[in-house]
Amino acid sequence: MPGSDNAPEAVKILISGGFGVGKTTMVAAISEITPLRTEERLTAAGVGVDDVIGVEAKTTTTVALDFGRITLTPDLVLYLFGTPGQQRFWFMWNDLAVGAIGGVVLVDTWRLESSFAAIDFFEKRGIPFVVAVNNFEGRPHYSVEQIRGALALPPTSPVHVFDARERGACRDVLVGLVDHVLAQVSDPLPTTR
């Protein structure tokens, strides 16, 4: 609010998922600041180490994190931390998760298995999360219930279908995450998988 002495509430959100699912794209699409990126070119060193099946045309990878910021309301600012997707960089996830109130797990329907590690990460730490199916061109389309079933998610787990390139769609996913986190805080009953 103009003239208000109260600073907005700032919260940390993780944007996670497998290699090439659109984490960097999502942070760039929604951030109101120029996002910080730690992308490097893929090199021969990753051959045989990195799984590029389904994303063979990808030429860069996040080696540390992506960082962006979005003001959802005058009282709420989200700091977005995109995690690296390649398994060799997963050791960073624990540090990035410190202080996070929730997460978004991005999913590619061609490579659902690449999202399992992120889902397990959030579940084991009790960090609320939503699943966001990135609607890539040429990928098969499935219903929310089919995705939920394939990922063995409980009926209470939010699943969104969106396009990570579209600012409004990214905002809807983040609003859905904030709503999910608030619902869990007001009704902290554990969910089973």
PDB file of C-alpha atoms in Angstrom:
ATOM      1  CA  MET A   1       0.000   0.000   0.000  1.00  0.00           C
ATOM      2  CA  PRO A   2       1.314   3.458  -0.786  1.00  0.00           C
ATOM      3  CA  GLY A   3       2.429   5.212   2.344  1.00  0.00           C
ATOM      4  CA  SER A   4       2.213   2.027   4.402  1.00  0.00           C
ATOM      5  CA  ASP A   5       4.949   1.429   6.957  1.00  0.00           C
ATOM      6  CA  ASN A   6       4.428  -2.314   6.781  1.00  0.00           C
ATOM      7  CA  ALA A   7       6.696  -4.237   4.457  1.00  0.00           C
ATOM      8  CA  PRO A   8       5.045  -7.014   2.472  1.00  0.00           C
ATOM      9  CA  GLU A   9       5.405 -10.584   3.673  1.00  0.00           C
ATOM     10  CA  ALA A  10       8.235 -12.223   1.727  1.00  0.00           C
ATOM     11  CA  VAL A  11       8.134 -15.986   1.256  1.00  0.00           C
ATOM     12  CA  LYS A  12      10.429 -18.466  -0.445  1.00  0.00           C
ATOM     13  CA  ILE A  13       9.117 -20.856  -3.091  1.00  0.00           C
ATOM     14  CA  LEU A  14      11.043 -23.644  -4.851  1.00  0.00           C
ATOM     15  CA  ILE A  15      10.436 -24.385  -8.523  1.00  0.00           C
ATOM     16  CA  SER A  16      11.601 -27.950  -9.037  1.00  0.00           C
ATOM     17  CA  GLY A  17      11.418 -30.923 -11.364  1.00  0.00           C
ATOM     18  CA  GLY A  18      13.526 -32.918 -13.771  1.00  0.00           C
ATOM     19  CA  PHE A  19      15.970 -31.754 -16.401  1.00  0.00           C
ATOM     20  CA  GLY A  20      14.382 -29.703 -19.172  1.00  0.00           C
ATOM     21  CA  VAL A  21      10.840 -29.430 -17.748  1.00  0.00           C
ATOM     22  CA  GLY A  22      10.694 -25.616 -17.855  1.00  0.00           C
ATOM     23  CA  LYS A  23      11.890 -24.349 -14.478  1.00  0.00           C
ATOM     24  CA  THR A  24      14.107 -21.611 -15.925  1.00  0.00           C
ATOM     25  CA  THR A  25      11.360 -20.704 -18.386  1.00  0.00           C
ATOM     26  CA  MET A  26       8.772 -20.380 -15.605  1.00  0.00           C
ATOM     27  CA  VAL A  27      10.974 -18.181 -13.417  1.00  0.00           C
ATOM     28  CA  ALA A  28      11.794 -15.952 -16.407  1.00  0.00           C
ATOM     29  CA  ALA A  29       8.141 -15.713 -17.493  1.00  0.00           C
ATOM     30  CA  ILE A  30       6.778 -14.631 -14.112  1.00  0.00           C
ATOM     31  CA  SER A  31       9.612 -12.666 -12.490  1.00  0.00           C
ATOM     32  CA  GLU A  32       9.101  -8.923 -12.186  1.00  0.00           C
ATOM     33  CA  ILE A  33      12.867  -8.480 -11.973  1.00  0.00           C
ATOM     34  CA  THR A  34      15.493  -9.688 -14.403  1.00  0.00           C
ATOM     35  CA  PRO A  35      15.980 -13.246 -13.177  1.00  0.00           C
ATOM     36  CA  LEU A  36      19.326 -14.465 -11.952  1.00  0.00           C
ATOM     37  CA  ARG A  37      20.335 -17.493 -13.998  1.00  0.00           C
ATOM     38  CA  THR A  38      23.213 -19.896 -13.618  1.00  0.00           C
ATOM     39  CA  GLU A  39      22.888 -21.568 -16.984  1.00  0.00           C
ATOM     40  CA  GLU A  40      25.870 -23.112 -18.698  1.00  0.00           C
ATOM     41  CA  ARG A  41      26.239 -24.810 -22.044  1.00  0.00           C
ATOM     42  CA  LEU A  42      25.969 -28.577 -22.100  1.00  0.00           C
ATOM     43  CA  THR A  43      29.340 -30.086 -22.869  1.00  0.00           C
ATOM     44  CA  ALA A  44      30.854 -33.451 -23.671  1.00  0.00           C
ATOM     45  CA  ALA A  45      31.477 -33.934 -19.923  1.00  0.00           C
ATOM     46  CA  GLY A  46      27.765 -34.608 -19.459  1.00  0.00           C
ATOM     47  CA  VAL A  47      27.558 -37.320 -22.133  1.00  0.00           C
ATOM     48  CA  GLY A  48      26.653 -40.580 -20.439  1.00  0.00           C
ATOM     49  CA  VAL A  49      25.974 -38.727 -17.172  1.00  0.00           C
ATOM     50  CA  ASP A  50      22.968 -36.555 -18.002  1.00  0.00           C
ATOM     51  CA  ASP A  51      19.722 -38.058 -19.261  1.00  0.00           C
ATOM     52  CA  VAL A  52      18.737 -35.942 -22.277  1.00  0.00           C
ATOM     53  CA  ILE A  53      16.122 -38.322 -23.687  1.00  0.00           C
ATOM     54  CA  GLY A  54      13.170 -36.214 -24.775  1.00  0.00           C
ATOM     55  CA  VAL A  55      15.166 -32.967 -24.593  1.00  0.00           C
ATOM     56  CA  GLU A  56      17.942 -33.686 -27.086  1.00  0.00           C
ATOM     57  CA  ALA A  57      17.738 -30.158 -28.551  1.00  0.00           C
ATOM     58  CA  LYS A  58      18.490 -28.549 -25.155  1.00  0.00           C
ATOM     59  CA  THR A  59      21.857 -26.768 -25.201  1.00  0.00           C
ATOM     60  CA  THR A  60      22.070 -25.260 -21.698  1.00  0.00           C
ATOM     61  CA  THR A  61      21.424 -26.347 -18.136  1.00  0.00           C
ATOM     62  CA  THR A  62      20.998 -24.689 -14.751  1.00  0.00           C
ATOM     63  CA  VAL A  63      24.025 -25.547 -12.632  1.00  0.00           C
ATOM     64  CA  ALA A  64      23.054 -23.815  -9.382  1.00  0.00           C
ATOM     65  CA  LEU A  65      19.701 -22.011  -9.334  1.00  0.00           C
ATOM     66  CA  ASP A  66      17.383 -19.559 -11.001  1.00  0.00           C
ATOM     67  CA  PHE A  67      16.101 -16.664  -8.912  1.00  0.00           C
ATOM     68  CA  GLY A  68      13.168 -14.359  -9.490  1.00  0.00           C
ATOM     69  CA  ARG A  69      10.593 -12.322  -7.598  1.00  0.00           C
ATOM     70  CA  ILE A  70       6.869 -11.713  -8.054  1.00  0.00           C
ATOM     71  CA  THR A  71       4.571  -9.504  -6.004  1.00  0.00           C
ATOM     72  CA  LEU A  72       1.258 -11.357  -5.768  1.00  0.00           C
ATOM     73  CA  THR A  73      -0.481  -8.730  -3.651  1.00  0.00           C
ATOM     74  CA  PRO A  74       0.701  -5.545  -1.938  1.00  0.00           C
ATOM     75  CA  ASP A  75       1.113  -7.698   1.178  1.00  0.00           C
ATOM     76  CA  LEU A  76       2.802 -10.768  -0.370  1.00  0.00           C
ATOM     77  CA  VAL A  77       6.038 -11.129  -2.344  1.00  0.00           C
ATOM     78  CA  LEU A  78       7.264 -14.519  -3.544  1.00  0.00           C
ATOM     79  CA  TYR A  79      10.971 -15.181  -3.962  1.00  0.00           C
ATOM     80  CA  LEU A  80      11.327 -17.953  -6.526  1.00  0.00           C
ATOM     81  CA  PHE A  81      14.241 -20.367  -6.465  1.00  0.00           C
ATOM     82  CA  GLY A  82      14.477 -22.700  -9.441  1.00  0.00           C
ATOM     83  CA  THR A  83      16.415 -25.861  -8.646  1.00  0.00           C
ATOM     84  CA  PRO A  84      18.838 -27.569 -11.020  1.00  0.00           C
ATOM     85  CA  GLY A  85      17.217 -30.557 -12.722  1.00  0.00           C
ATOM     86  CA  GLN A  86      20.157 -32.819 -13.427  1.00  0.00           C
ATOM     87  CA  GLN A  87      20.824 -35.525 -10.859  1.00  0.00           C
ATOM     88  CA  ARG A  88      24.468 -34.510 -10.438  1.00  0.00           C
ATOM     89  CA  PHE A  89      23.289 -31.132  -9.041  1.00  0.00           C
ATOM     90  CA  TRP A  90      20.582 -32.448  -6.682  1.00  0.00           C
ATOM     91  CA  PHE A  91      22.889 -32.045  -3.682  1.00  0.00           C
ATOM     92  CA  MET A  92      21.991 -28.330  -3.835  1.00  0.00           C
ATOM     93  CA  TRP A  93      18.291 -28.907  -3.241  1.00  0.00           C
ATOM     94  CA  ASN A  94      18.660 -29.208   0.553  1.00  0.00           C
ATOM     95  CA  ASP A  95      20.323 -25.796   0.814  1.00  0.00           C
ATOM     96  CA  LEU A  96      17.818 -24.206  -1.547  1.00  0.00           C
ATOM     97  CA  ALA A  97      14.912 -25.643   0.488  1.00  0.00           C
ATOM     98  CA  VAL A  98      15.928 -23.955   3.740  1.00  0.00           C
ATOM     99  CA  GLY A  99      13.123 -21.552   4.649  1.00  0.00           C
ATOM    100  CA  ALA A 100      10.861 -22.498   1.733  1.00  0.00           C
ATOM    101  CA  ILE A 101       7.138 -22.536   2.528  1.00  0.00           C
ATOM    102  CA  GLY A 102       6.220 -24.547  -0.557  1.00  0.00           C
ATOM    103  CA  GLY A 103       7.187 -25.824  -3.948  1.00  0.00           C
ATOM    104  CA  VAL A 104       6.072 -26.319  -7.518  1.00  0.00           C
ATOM    105  CA  VAL A 105       6.988 -29.607  -9.196  1.00  0.00           C
ATOM    106  CA  LEU A 106       7.068 -29.163 -12.960  1.00  0.00           C
ATOM    107  CA  VAL A 107       6.139 -32.193 -15.039  1.00  0.00           C
ATOM    108  CA  ASP A 108       6.615 -33.163 -18.683  1.00  0.00           C
ATOM    109  CA  THR A 109       4.111 -35.845 -19.738  1.00  0.00           C
ATOM    110  CA  TRP A 110       6.727 -37.587 -21.912  1.00  0.00           C
ATOM    111  CA  ARG A 111       9.026 -37.955 -18.946  1.00  0.00           C
ATOM    112  CA  LEU A 112       6.852 -38.306 -15.847  1.00  0.00           C
ATOM    113  CA  GLU A 113       9.563 -40.303 -14.098  1.00  0.00           C
ATOM    114  CA  SER A 114      11.804 -37.228 -14.081  1.00  0.00           C
ATOM    115  CA  SER A 115       9.443 -35.625 -11.534  1.00  0.00           C
ATOM    116  CA  PHE A 116       9.530 -38.468  -9.002  1.00  0.00           C
ATOM    117  CA  ALA A 117      12.673 -37.211  -7.244  1.00  0.00           C
ATOM    118  CA  ALA A 118      11.192 -33.728  -6.717  1.00  0.00           C
ATOM    119  CA  ILE A 119       7.899 -35.136  -5.399  1.00  0.00           C
ATOM    120  CA  ASP A 120       9.787 -37.431  -2.996  1.00  0.00           C
ATOM    121  CA  PHE A 121      11.989 -34.512  -1.904  1.00  0.00           C
ATOM    122  CA  PHE A 122       9.007 -32.362  -0.878  1.00  0.00           C
ATOM    123  CA  GLU A 123       7.071 -35.227   0.684  1.00  0.00           C
ATOM    124  CA  LYS A 124       9.994 -36.401   2.841  1.00  0.00           C
ATOM    125  CA  ARG A 125      10.527 -32.879   4.173  1.00  0.00           C
ATOM    126  CA  GLY A 126       6.846 -32.108   4.703  1.00  0.00           C
ATOM    127  CA  ILE A 127       7.009 -29.127   2.329  1.00  0.00           C
ATOM    128  CA  PRO A 128       3.624 -28.484   0.696  1.00  0.00           C
ATOM    129  CA  PHE A 129       3.755 -28.553  -3.096  1.00  0.00           C
ATOM    130  CA  VAL A 130       1.637 -28.456  -6.220  1.00  0.00           C
ATOM    131  CA  VAL A 131       2.263 -30.293  -9.465  1.00  0.00           C
ATOM    132  CA  ALA A 132       2.315 -28.174 -12.623  1.00  0.00           C
ATOM    133  CA  VAL A 133       2.148 -30.047 -15.918  1.00  0.00           C
ATOM    134  CA  ASN A 134       4.000 -27.977 -18.506  1.00  0.00           C
ATOM    135  CA  ASN A 135       1.925 -28.177 -21.686  1.00  0.00           C
ATOM    136  CA  PHE A 136       4.722 -28.701 -24.217  1.00  0.00           C
ATOM    137  CA  GLU A 137       3.753 -28.682 -27.892  1.00  0.00           C
ATOM    138  CA  GLY A 138       3.619 -32.163 -29.356  1.00  0.00           C
ATOM    139  CA  ARG A 139       3.364 -33.859 -25.969  1.00  0.00           C
ATOM    140  CA  PRO A 140       0.459 -36.139 -25.072  1.00  0.00           C
ATOM    141  CA  HIS A 141      -2.304 -34.502 -23.063  1.00  0.00           C
ATOM    142  CA  TYR A 142      -3.787 -36.284 -20.071  1.00  0.00           C
ATOM    143  CA  SER A 143      -6.478 -35.371 -17.595  1.00  0.00           C
ATOM    144  CA  VAL A 144      -5.587 -34.092 -14.149  1.00  0.00           C
ATOM    145  CA  GLU A 145      -6.860 -37.368 -12.686  1.00  0.00           C
ATOM    146  CA  GLN A 146      -4.662 -39.409 -15.046  1.00  0.00           C
ATOM    147  CA  ILE A 147      -1.618 -37.350 -14.032  1.00  0.00           C
ATOM    148  CA  ARG A 148      -2.498 -37.640 -10.334  1.00  0.00           C
ATOM    149  CA  GLY A 149      -2.850 -41.417 -10.706  1.00  0.00           C
ATOM    150  CA  ALA A 150       0.409 -41.822 -12.642  1.00  0.00           C
ATOM    151  CA  LEU A 151       2.276 -39.853  -9.972  1.00  0.00           C
ATOM    152  CA  ALA A 152       0.474 -41.666  -7.103  1.00  0.00           C
ATOM    153  CA  LEU A 153      -0.681 -38.361  -5.626  1.00  0.00           C
ATOM    154  CA  PRO A 154      -3.503 -38.184  -3.088  1.00  0.00           C
ATOM    155  CA  PRO A 155      -6.767 -36.534  -4.171  1.00  0.00           C
ATOM    156  CA  THR A 156      -5.891 -33.471  -2.064  1.00  0.00           C
ATOM    157  CA  SER A 157      -2.709 -32.742  -4.061  1.00  0.00           C
ATOM    158  CA  PRO A 158      -3.303 -29.878  -6.485  1.00  0.00           C
ATOM    159  CA  VAL A 159      -2.402 -30.541 -10.121  1.00  0.00           C
ATOM    160  CA  HIS A 160      -2.351 -27.686 -12.644  1.00  0.00           C
ATOM    161  CA  VAL A 161      -1.947 -27.869 -16.403  1.00  0.00           C
ATOM    162  CA  PHE A 162      -0.225 -24.735 -17.683  1.00  0.00           C
ATOM    163  CA  ASP A 163       2.251 -23.242 -20.137  1.00  0.00           C
ATOM    164  CA  ALA A 164       5.486 -22.162 -18.419  1.00  0.00           C
ATOM    165  CA  ARG A 165       5.990 -19.445 -21.059  1.00  0.00           C
ATOM    166  CA  GLU A 166       2.780 -17.613 -20.121  1.00  0.00           C
ATOM    167  CA  ARG A 167       2.987 -15.163 -17.238  1.00  0.00           C
ATOM    168  CA  GLY A 168      -0.694 -15.441 -16.318  1.00  0.00           C
ATOM    169  CA  ALA A 169      -0.568 -19.242 -16.274  1.00  0.00           C
ATOM    170  CA  CYS A 170       2.538 -19.164 -14.048  1.00  0.00           C
ATOM    171  CA  ARG A 171       0.788 -16.728 -11.711  1.00  0.00           C
ATOM    172  CA  ASP A 172      -2.214 -19.058 -11.458  1.00  0.00           C
ATOM    173  CA  VAL A 173       0.072 -21.941 -10.444  1.00  0.00           C
ATOM    174  CA  LEU A 174       1.762 -19.799  -7.776  1.00  0.00           C
ATOM    175  CA  VAL A 175      -1.573 -18.557  -6.420  1.00  0.00           C
ATOM    176  CA  GLY A 176      -2.693 -22.198  -6.294  1.00  0.00           C
ATOM    177  CA  LEU A 177       0.428 -23.067  -4.305  1.00  0.00           C
ATOM    178  CA  VAL A 178      -0.116 -20.219  -1.823  1.00  0.00           C
ATOM    179  CA  ASP A 179      -3.763 -21.307  -1.378  1.00  0.00           C
ATOM    180  CA  HIS A 180      -2.601 -24.912  -0.836  1.00  0.00           C
ATOM    181  CA  VAL A 181      -0.014 -23.837   1.758  1.00  0.00           C
ATOM    182  CA  LEU A 182      -2.580 -21.695   3.601  1.00  0.00           C
ATOM    183  CA  ALA A 183      -5.070 -24.585   3.607  1.00  0.00           C
ATOM    184  CA  GLN A 184      -2.449 -26.885   5.111  1.00  0.00           C
ATOM    185  CA  VAL A 185      -1.571 -24.342   7.793  1.00  0.00           C
ATOM    186  CA  SER A 186      -5.214 -23.905   8.768  1.00  0.00           C
ATOM    187  CA  ASP A 187      -5.908 -27.676   8.616  1.00  0.00           C
ATOM    188  CA  PRO A 188      -2.601 -29.423   9.315  1.00  0.00           C
ATOM    189  CA  LEU A 189      -3.948 -32.970   9.014  1.00  0.00           C
ATOM    190  CA  PRO A 190      -1.353 -35.231   7.400  1.00  0.00           C
ATOM    191  CA  THR A 191      -2.130 -36.664   3.980  1.00  0.00           C
ATOM    192  CA  THR A 192      -1.124 -40.142   2.987  1.00  0.00           C
ATOM    193  CA  ARG A 193       0.143 -41.170  -0.342  1.00  0.00           C
TER     194      ARG A 193
END
